[in-house]
């Protein structure tokens, strides 16, 4: 059904355009000259550590906060200039944004009528997110996960071409996370633009095809998932061998960096596993293990954003190894 | 339409999750880029997809391609009306205000003669109308607070931002809330005020002649009382938008509107005579009294002055709403 070409939303290029967007509160610049676009048909992950400016950027896209300078447009216009905003962009900014004694159904109905959306659509989105059976109950009794689902139902209410969710998997159980991943990927497959923020790469790498990574309000990377994975592989090789010191002396060369993690293991970068193996064979050194190290996307993300993380704690994974073989 | 897969499976049934295939077809025809002559009737806000024969159309009558038309103020009012009446606390609060008006009016009216020659409990009043409306002093606080919390609960939960993002033009949210509050207060408090006047006349213990329910003077006073309560609710609403927090807005409302004028009576007469009668609560007293009190404005002037206060507060709230980040 998804593959039906008629279901694809026609579009001409990017759906969200953020151009030189800046937001300053007094001396504090929360969003700093940010420029990126979000394309339809894929899930785009909006990543950054806490306090990176993700929510502020999203609020400016929604027209809730006015940029200090720059622009944020949806389908070429400021959102407030669209006639019926819910049909253009559906957003979830805060899952707690419901009155605790109002039912999910009334919450959505009140929202729907503002944009001329029928109540049949309310029932439909409630079923979509699996809240149909509790629709008439007070939303104050909802769990965090049900609150997120209600927020997503509100985002889908206007059948929007763009879906923008701020930290939607927060508080969801594994089943809920799986559900939202499928939902967002399906929405993207229909040709919609899906823009999802998170501070956790591990969540996003399973659903997003493109990443916009910011830190300290600035753009760090605007990169496809494939390119990001390319950054993660082939950086170094873990080597264990019988005559380690001997091997190290033969591996040294231009651009080769050797770090010893412990007395029995070295981490070699600048030479790939095959080259290391060849040198070991040539020297008659028996290798005990030869493991090309592949960093996780999380590692790459942490490295990219390391400079911008607020309140950084020292992490035990900091490489404290002694440098034994760096070439000049 | 859920026949293809049970809802419990993690994979999402395309028919329940997404929109029908049929409804995407008109989109290519109505996207402005491909059809510059696209004319969607701007008055058509409730949209139904043309039925293409598939049963799923009924499930997804709303589609993105039909984004012609605008959010109109009456759409927003409808939404705010649903919000107002779908939370029990608002209706309970309004009914409590009406009940307090009748209850205290009856007590004051019944006991007014029992304490002669000292002034009756109706704040030194003995007029059967003034005494019967003694409960307004309680009702105005309840309705002022109601106006505040209609706004501040949405700020504290974040719901207000959802509303702004959905509507685009933020001041329409203020207008809609004001319209709904006005209609609801008029509806409920007309009953409360007339009930208090009727009950008050029936149990009046004083010496002055009571009024019949057909007396136009009584209806004029009732209109003034209801208008005053509406205005106080709107001032509370405006304070809610200005200050965004319930404690700040309720504090300002009580301090500035209800208690402030009473404190000012401690100031020299030369000052209070000139200023006091122009304050909202004193103007309100003039609107709902038939007694010609030289310290108060005439009824007509009182309406104008009180109206100016209400629209002044709403105007400042609207200006702040436009200027500030949501």
XYZ file of C-alpha atoms in Angstrom:
654
model
C 0.000 0.000 0.000
C 2.842 2.394 0.834
C 4.346 1.769 -2.550
C 1.383 3.161 -4.390
C 2.922 6.104 -6.235
C -0.292 8.062 -5.929
C 0.187 8.192 -2.191
C 3.377 10.162 -2.420
C 3.023 13.771 -1.431
C 4.096 15.942 -4.311
C 6.712 18.396 -3.306
C 9.383 20.587 -4.716
C 12.334 20.309 -2.440
C 12.741 21.076 1.179
C 9.732 21.447 3.434
C 11.386 23.127 6.396
C 13.924 25.834 5.662
C 15.955 27.265 8.487
C 18.162 30.114 7.317
C 20.713 31.928 9.462
C 18.379 31.420 12.367
C 19.520 33.085 15.567
C 17.846 33.413 18.935
C 19.468 35.366 21.708
C 18.161 36.091 25.163
C 20.234 39.038 26.309
C 23.837 37.888 26.157
C 22.976 34.234 25.812
C 22.734 32.983 22.256
C 20.656 29.835 22.299
C 20.474 29.334 18.536
C 23.411 30.686 16.612
C 23.241 31.300 12.864
C 21.663 27.951 12.142
C 21.021 26.974 8.531
C 19.617 23.650 7.358
C 16.728 22.185 5.397
C 14.502 19.220 6.054
C 13.524 17.053 3.111
C 10.309 15.133 2.529
C 10.134 11.372 2.278
C 12.624 10.606 5.012
C 12.886 10.789 8.767
C 15.335 13.505 9.742
C 16.803 13.296 13.209
C 17.486 16.561 14.984
C 20.211 15.775 17.439
C 22.142 17.606 20.045
C 22.936 17.437 23.706
C 20.493 18.893 26.191
C 20.478 22.658 25.900
C 21.749 22.604 22.317
C 18.812 24.708 21.125
C 16.650 22.003 19.546
C 13.387 22.978 21.190
C 14.020 26.673 20.650
C 14.609 26.017 16.959
C 11.397 24.023 16.757
C 9.442 26.756 18.528
C 10.713 29.251 15.970
C 9.651 26.916 13.152
C 6.192 26.879 14.737
C 6.146 30.662 14.963
C 5.894 30.558 18.754
C 9.205 32.304 19.340
C 10.374 35.152 17.152
C 13.924 34.777 15.817
C 16.416 37.460 16.792
C 17.520 37.201 13.167
C 17.138 34.779 10.298
C 14.069 32.872 9.187
C 12.353 29.555 9.693
C 9.758 28.582 7.109
C 7.488 25.639 6.454
C 6.572 25.063 2.807
C 8.129 28.392 1.916
C 6.160 30.518 4.362
C 6.210 31.344 8.019
C 3.813 28.913 9.659
C 1.592 31.719 10.909
C 0.993 32.748 7.302
C -0.515 29.404 6.424
C -4.294 29.399 6.488
C -4.733 26.243 8.517
C -1.502 25.458 10.340
C -2.536 21.983 11.524
C -2.864 20.810 7.941
C 0.661 21.993 7.147
C 2.627 20.875 10.168
C 1.635 18.610 13.014
C 3.820 19.024 16.044
C 4.419 17.527 19.430
C 6.375 19.858 21.659
C 5.316 18.775 25.129
C 3.359 15.617 25.849
C 2.143 17.068 29.128
C 0.310 19.830 27.307
C -3.174 18.611 28.114
C -5.621 19.630 30.788
C -5.611 16.721 33.250
C -9.391 16.591 33.670
C -10.208 16.911 29.981
C -10.630 13.708 28.011
C -8.345 12.867 25.133
C -11.332 13.035 22.813
C -12.375 16.521 23.914
C -8.764 17.702 23.812
C -8.435 16.652 20.194
C -11.919 17.821 19.243
C -11.228 21.312 20.579
C -8.056 21.396 18.515
C -9.711 19.948 15.413
C -12.547 22.447 15.147
C -10.127 25.383 15.063
C -8.801 24.095 11.751
C -12.113 22.856 10.401
C -11.181 19.223 10.909
C -14.050 16.798 11.311
C -14.621 14.816 14.500
C -14.429 11.604 12.474
C -10.779 12.428 12.024
C -10.432 12.706 15.816
C -11.698 9.138 16.226
C -9.380 8.045 13.458
C -6.188 9.441 14.985
C -7.159 8.148 18.425
C -7.404 4.673 16.929
C -4.144 5.189 15.082
C -2.247 5.828 18.297
C -4.120 3.124 20.171
C -6.031 5.371 22.565
C -9.477 4.644 21.173
C -10.582 2.703 24.242
C -9.571 5.414 26.730
C -10.564 8.393 24.597
C -13.339 9.508 26.935
C -11.310 9.138 30.132
C -9.550 11.995 31.898
C -6.160 12.459 30.298
C -4.681 13.198 33.728
C -4.773 9.488 34.425
C -2.635 8.725 31.397
C 0.852 7.310 31.725
C 3.746 9.187 30.194
C 3.635 6.868 27.206
C -0.094 7.415 26.691
C 0.514 11.149 26.939
C 3.083 10.871 24.164
C 0.599 8.941 22.053
C -2.036 11.608 22.618
C 0.493 14.252 21.592
C 1.227 12.296 18.437
C -2.486 11.949 17.737
C -2.738 15.737 17.935
C 0.176 16.053 15.530
C -1.537 13.764 13.015
C -4.916 15.461 13.373
C -4.621 17.737 10.358
C -3.164 15.018 8.119
C -0.147 17.294 7.785
C 2.591 17.087 5.202
C 5.172 17.848 7.861
C 5.346 16.092 11.212
C 7.657 17.613 13.797
C 8.141 15.917 17.147
C 10.274 17.068 20.056
C 11.735 14.116 21.975
C 8.779 11.836 21.198
C 10.291 8.658 22.617
C 10.859 10.116 26.068
C 9.043 7.984 28.554
C 8.010 5.318 26.101
C 8.528 1.661 26.871
C 10.400 -0.500 24.341
C 7.161 -1.490 22.649
C 6.174 2.158 22.380
C 9.540 3.095 20.942
C 9.197 0.366 18.334
C 5.691 1.598 17.539
C 6.787 5.183 17.058
C 9.730 4.124 14.920
C 7.432 2.238 12.560
C 4.901 5.040 12.554
C 7.425 7.729 11.662
C 9.062 5.608 9.004
C 5.664 4.888 7.497
C 4.779 8.574 7.508
C 8.045 9.314 5.733
C 7.437 6.561 3.225
C 4.167 8.227 2.318
C 6.216 11.215 1.284
C 5.724 13.266 4.403
C 8.470 15.251 6.026
C 9.321 13.863 9.433
C 11.551 15.917 11.707
C 12.257 14.396 15.105
C 14.488 15.681 17.850
C 16.348 13.616 20.367
C 19.421 13.853 22.513
C 20.028 10.141 22.110
C 21.760 8.965 18.970
C 21.036 5.345 19.814
C 17.312 6.022 19.355
C 17.656 8.069 16.232
C 20.012 5.821 14.303
C 17.312 3.193 14.070
C 14.756 5.486 12.465
C 16.418 8.430 10.776
C 18.008 8.576 7.356
C 19.411 12.024 7.827
C 20.794 13.856 10.814
C 20.959 17.509 11.661
C 23.305 17.727 14.613
C 23.634 20.893 16.624
C 25.562 21.852 19.700
C 25.625 25.124 21.546
C 23.067 26.461 19.074
C 25.381 25.934 16.122
C 25.183 23.463 13.290
C 27.741 20.702 13.735
C 26.731 18.268 11.007
C 24.018 18.078 8.378
C 24.680 14.564 7.212
C 23.063 11.426 5.856
C 22.946 8.360 8.047
C 25.176 6.550 5.554
C 27.849 9.222 5.713
C 27.593 9.182 9.457
C 28.154 5.424 9.474
C 31.140 5.911 7.192
C 32.581 8.194 9.829
C 32.172 5.442 12.358
C 34.118 2.689 10.641
C 37.750 1.971 9.945
C 39.326 4.347 12.354
C 41.531 1.889 14.167
C 42.330 -1.753 14.676
C 42.809 -3.571 17.944
C 45.792 -5.898 17.796
C 47.033 -8.572 20.153
C 50.194 -10.382 19.327
C 52.913 -12.474 20.893
C 55.840 -10.080 20.382
C 53.978 -6.865 20.713
C 56.981 -4.553 21.081
C 58.556 -6.062 18.006
C 55.367 -5.587 16.033
C 55.023 -1.980 17.184
C 58.480 -1.154 15.896
C 57.599 -2.552 12.478
C 54.234 -0.855 12.289
C 55.603 2.617 12.885
C 55.523 4.839 9.880
C 54.044 7.932 8.383
C 50.528 8.654 9.648
C 50.447 5.621 11.831
C 49.390 6.090 15.407
C 49.700 3.354 17.968
C 48.126 3.468 21.373
C 48.559 0.758 23.939
C 45.432 0.093 25.918
C 47.112 -2.454 28.147
C 50.287 -4.508 28.018
C 48.843 -7.022 25.630
C 46.788 -4.905 23.301
C 47.545 -2.039 20.955
C 45.203 0.131 18.992
C 46.544 1.026 15.588
C 45.202 3.757 13.383
C 46.528 4.793 10.006
C 46.950 1.196 8.863
C 44.090 -1.081 8.043
C 43.743 -4.588 9.409
C 45.010 -6.203 6.205
C 48.213 -4.176 6.222
C 48.848 -4.961 9.871
C 48.279 -8.656 9.174
C 50.713 -8.562 6.276
C 53.435 -6.908 8.351
C 52.920 -9.460 11.128
C 53.267 -12.331 8.671
C 56.373 -10.781 7.129
C 57.936 -10.512 10.564
C 56.817 -13.941 11.626
C 54.813 -12.551 14.510
C 51.804 -14.577 15.544
C 48.694 -12.438 15.900
C 46.286 -13.391 18.626
C 43.599 -11.059 17.500
C 43.103 -8.440 14.841
C 39.860 -6.535 15.289
C 38.976 -3.567 13.113
C 37.333 -1.239 15.556
C 34.066 0.223 14.526
C 32.728 3.048 16.593
C 29.048 3.272 17.180
C 27.153 6.231 15.793
C 26.705 7.197 19.415
C 30.496 7.467 19.735
C 30.688 9.601 16.607
C 27.888 11.782 17.904
C 29.566 12.153 21.287
C 32.816 13.133 19.636
C 31.081 15.653 17.407
C 29.212 17.289 20.234
C 31.856 16.932 22.923
C 32.815 20.589 22.772
C 29.298 21.828 23.198
C 28.037 19.666 26.013
C 27.007 21.695 29.011
C 27.969 20.546 32.465
C 30.205 17.845 31.070
C 31.187 15.113 33.440
C 34.398 13.201 32.993
C 33.569 9.879 31.439
C 35.304 6.623 32.266
C 35.545 5.872 28.561
C 37.988 8.741 28.048
C 40.940 7.278 26.289
C 43.639 7.319 28.929
C 45.980 5.031 27.088
C 49.592 5.888 26.813
C 50.819 7.009 23.446
C 53.644 4.761 22.433
C 54.041 5.030 18.740
C 52.960 8.298 17.228
C 54.930 9.257 14.193
C 56.271 12.703 13.701
C -11.000 -1.299 7.282
C -8.922 -2.992 9.920
C -9.429 -6.365 8.368
C -5.956 -6.676 6.888
C -4.076 -6.993 10.159
C -4.923 -7.145 13.845
C -4.186 -3.904 15.663
C -1.893 -5.580 18.164
C 0.891 -6.300 15.700
C 3.817 -3.902 15.830
C 3.589 -3.327 12.128
C 1.031 -0.725 11.537
C -1.968 -1.420 9.465
C -1.827 1.067 6.654
C -5.556 1.472 6.625
C -5.902 2.423 10.230
C -2.734 4.402 10.562
C -2.721 6.356 7.425
C -4.923 8.070 5.108
C -6.768 6.445 2.373
C -5.116 6.177 -1.001
C -8.030 7.901 -2.608
C -7.667 11.125 -0.777
C -4.190 11.822 -2.018
C -5.309 11.913 -5.559
C -6.964 15.304 -5.505
C -3.816 16.703 -4.003
C -1.831 16.806 -7.186
C -4.653 18.750 -8.677
C -4.927 21.308 -5.918
C -1.317 22.023 -5.040
C -0.780 25.627 -6.041
C 2.544 24.869 -7.715
C 0.955 22.582 -10.243
C -2.335 24.342 -10.484
C -2.030 28.077 -10.093
C -5.715 28.530 -10.780
C -6.611 26.337 -7.898
C -9.626 27.859 -6.337
C -10.710 26.499 -3.058
C -13.654 28.195 -1.539
C -12.130 30.039 1.403
C -15.348 29.647 3.327
C -15.123 25.894 3.242
C -13.462 25.043 6.479
C -15.135 21.828 7.379
C -13.692 19.604 4.754
C -14.795 16.290 3.428
C -12.841 14.440 0.885
C -14.854 13.697 -2.206
C -15.996 10.175 -1.759
C -14.011 7.955 -4.033
C -15.902 4.909 -2.968
C -13.468 3.369 -0.536
C -14.745 2.941 2.996
C -11.540 4.410 4.467
C -12.527 7.821 3.218
C -14.938 8.056 6.081
C -12.145 7.414 8.486
C -9.916 10.112 7.126
C -12.190 12.892 6.034
C -9.508 15.470 6.599
C -6.635 15.727 4.242
C -3.662 17.954 3.827
C -4.392 18.912 0.278
C -7.526 20.708 1.331
C -5.602 23.373 3.144
C -7.538 26.091 1.440
C -9.448 28.368 3.750
C -8.268 29.935 6.924
C -8.695 29.523 10.595
C -11.528 31.915 11.353
C -12.334 33.459 14.691
C -15.545 31.452 14.957
C -13.533 28.235 14.519
C -11.317 29.276 17.401
C -14.330 30.258 19.509
C -15.837 26.830 18.870
C -12.599 25.208 20.052
C -12.454 27.343 23.170
C -16.117 26.612 23.865
C -15.369 22.880 23.804
C -12.385 23.417 26.079
C -14.390 25.548 28.515
C -17.225 23.092 28.954
C -15.197 19.867 28.793
C -13.443 20.553 32.080
C -15.596 20.058 35.101
C -13.851 22.655 37.251
C -14.919 25.568 35.042
C -18.590 24.692 35.085
C -18.457 23.982 38.825
C -16.782 27.339 39.412
C -19.407 29.208 37.416
C -22.276 27.441 39.142
C -20.605 28.119 42.510
C -20.503 31.824 41.660
C -24.220 31.801 40.817
C -25.015 29.853 43.966
C -22.961 32.246 46.120
C -24.800 35.213 44.602
C -28.182 33.766 45.505
C -27.147 32.340 48.858
C -25.414 35.418 50.249
C -28.056 37.699 48.744
C -30.739 35.773 50.619
C -28.825 35.825 53.910
C -28.152 39.548 53.627
C -31.745 40.320 52.620
C -33.235 38.172 55.336
C -31.037 39.606 58.110
C -30.938 43.210 56.989
C -33.673 44.423 59.337
C -32.671 42.448 62.383
C -29.910 44.723 63.524
C -31.449 48.181 63.509
C -30.348 50.847 63.810
C -26.864 49.592 62.969
C -26.222 49.161 59.238
C -27.068 45.799 57.782
C -24.473 43.327 56.648
C -24.757 44.402 53.049
C -21.791 46.738 53.447
C -23.881 49.367 55.166
C -26.668 49.144 52.618
C -30.339 48.842 53.287
C -31.774 49.179 49.799
C -33.538 45.884 48.989
C -31.769 45.707 45.614
C -28.309 46.496 46.895
C -28.662 44.056 49.748
C -29.983 41.290 47.493
C -26.890 41.706 45.318
C -24.510 41.531 48.298
C -23.383 38.115 47.065
C -21.820 39.730 44.007
C -18.855 40.540 46.236
C -18.206 36.831 46.465
C -19.151 36.031 42.877
C -16.787 38.627 41.412
C -13.821 36.986 43.133
C -14.812 33.544 41.884
C -15.339 34.764 38.324
C -12.171 36.853 38.339
C -10.223 33.776 39.359
C -12.038 31.738 36.711
C -10.886 34.228 34.069
C -7.316 33.912 35.329
C -7.183 30.123 35.444
C -8.741 29.728 31.999
C -5.441 31.095 30.735
C -2.848 30.187 33.327
C -3.612 26.451 33.394
C -2.846 26.428 29.681
C 0.417 28.219 30.262
C 1.423 25.863 33.064
C 0.682 22.737 31.019
C 2.003 24.124 27.735
C -1.380 23.686 26.078
C -1.449 27.362 25.139
C 1.448 26.789 22.730
C -0.458 23.956 21.088
C -3.370 26.352 20.666
C -1.170 29.122 19.253
C 0.564 26.781 16.809
C -2.809 25.484 15.618
C -4.382 28.886 15.187
C -1.472 30.986 13.973
C -2.861 34.316 15.032
C -2.387 34.347 18.778
C -4.714 37.231 19.553
C -7.565 35.149 18.167
C -7.040 32.777 21.079
C -7.517 35.725 23.434
C -10.587 36.936 21.547
C -12.072 33.449 21.522
C -11.480 32.887 25.212
C -12.991 36.295 25.945
C -16.054 35.492 23.833
C -16.590 32.113 25.491
C -16.143 33.530 28.983
C -18.528 36.394 28.195
C -21.232 34.090 26.860
C -20.844 31.599 29.706
C -20.861 34.236 32.454
C -23.904 35.939 30.933
C -25.704 32.612 30.651
C -25.045 31.332 34.153
C -24.840 34.567 36.105
C -28.046 36.029 34.653
C -29.784 33.169 36.416
C -27.766 33.760 39.574
C -28.329 37.510 39.652
C -32.043 37.342 38.882
C -32.374 34.504 41.383
C -30.680 36.599 44.045
C -32.912 39.598 43.287
C -36.033 37.487 43.348
C -35.110 35.627 46.537
C -33.855 38.837 48.100
C -37.143 40.628 47.520
C -39.017 37.630 48.891
C -37.159 37.416 52.193
C -36.243 41.087 52.619
C -36.283 41.977 56.312
C -35.755 45.715 56.045
C -38.192 48.572 56.052
C -37.913 49.877 52.503
C -40.367 48.818 49.816
C -39.219 45.877 47.724
C -39.396 45.726 43.954
C -41.476 43.412 41.844
C -39.743 41.193 39.282
C -41.414 43.151 36.503
C -39.886 46.433 37.589
C -37.577 47.745 34.813
C -35.337 49.222 37.491
C -34.639 45.732 38.813
C -33.750 44.502 35.334
C -31.443 47.454 34.807
C -29.619 46.620 38.015
C -29.446 42.945 37.040
C -27.924 43.897 33.671
C -25.359 46.057 35.440
C -24.431 43.238 37.806
C -24.013 40.709 34.995
C -22.024 43.189 32.904
C -19.785 43.879 35.881
C -19.136 40.158 36.454
C -18.355 39.646 32.757
C -15.914 42.554 32.901
C -14.177 41.247 36.017
C -13.837 37.832 34.360
C -12.307 39.494 31.304
C -9.879 41.492 33.441
C -8.856 38.221 35.098
C -8.408 36.686 31.641
C -6.263 39.606 30.508
C -4.139 39.400 33.672
C -3.692 35.687 32.999
C -2.298 36.413 29.531
C -0.107 39.221 30.866
C 1.390 37.405 33.831
C 0.974 33.756 32.731
C 1.057 32.482 36.290
C -2.020 31.918 38.413
C -0.461 33.247 41.594
C 0.732 36.459 39.979
C -2.491 37.124 38.139
C -4.779 36.296 41.065
C -2.607 38.414 43.356
C -2.823 41.347 40.969
C -6.551 40.908 40.551
C -7.250 40.849 44.271
C -4.690 43.480 45.164
C -5.427 45.856 42.342
C -9.138 45.445 41.704
C -10.746 44.231 44.927
C -8.583 45.314 47.860
C -6.789 48.338 46.441
C -9.889 50.570 46.312
C -10.754 49.684 49.897
C -7.282 50.650 51.053
C -7.584 53.904 49.143
C -10.547 54.860 51.300
C -8.006 55.461 54.052
C -6.528 58.280 52.000
C -7.800 61.878 52.336
C -11.314 62.451 51.008
C -10.140 65.116 48.592
C -8.097 62.480 46.832
C -10.487 59.562 47.005
C -13.435 61.643 45.845
C -11.591 62.453 42.650
C -10.090 59.048 41.930
C -11.942 56.275 43.684
C -15.144 56.392 41.686
C -13.220 55.774 38.462
C -11.787 52.472 39.649
C -13.327 49.308 38.176
C -14.956 48.051 41.364
C -16.532 51.443 42.166
C -17.696 51.892 38.598
C -19.200 48.418 38.909
C -21.030 49.414 42.073
C -22.521 52.364 40.201
C -23.611 50.053 37.360
C -25.590 47.802 39.659
C -27.123 50.302 42.063
C -30.260 52.368 41.673
C -29.354 54.564 44.627
C -28.032 57.955 43.631
C -24.803 58.078 45.547
C -22.858 61.350 45.073
C -19.603 59.424 45.571
C -20.329 57.261 42.533
C -20.490 57.924 38.814
C -23.834 58.055 37.043
C -24.873 54.694 35.644
C -24.160 55.655 32.031
C -20.721 57.082 32.810
C -19.959 54.039 34.955
C -20.570 51.711 31.992
C -18.197 53.757 29.846
C -15.485 53.916 32.510
C -15.765 50.245 33.389
C -15.758 49.296 29.703
C -12.618 51.348 29.214
C -10.919 49.443 32.024
C -11.898 46.065 30.571
C -10.855 46.901 27.017
C -7.710 48.560 28.340
C -6.657 45.363 30.104
C -7.564 43.223 27.089
C -5.723 45.587 24.769
C -2.538 45.467 26.808
C -2.799 41.678 27.013
C -3.232 41.472 23.212
C -0.267 43.754 22.609
C 1.915 41.658 24.910
C 0.696 38.489 23.233
C 1.750 39.817 19.847
C 5.135 40.986 20.995
C 6.357 38.286 23.318
C 7.472 34.764 22.594
C 4.747 32.275 23.391
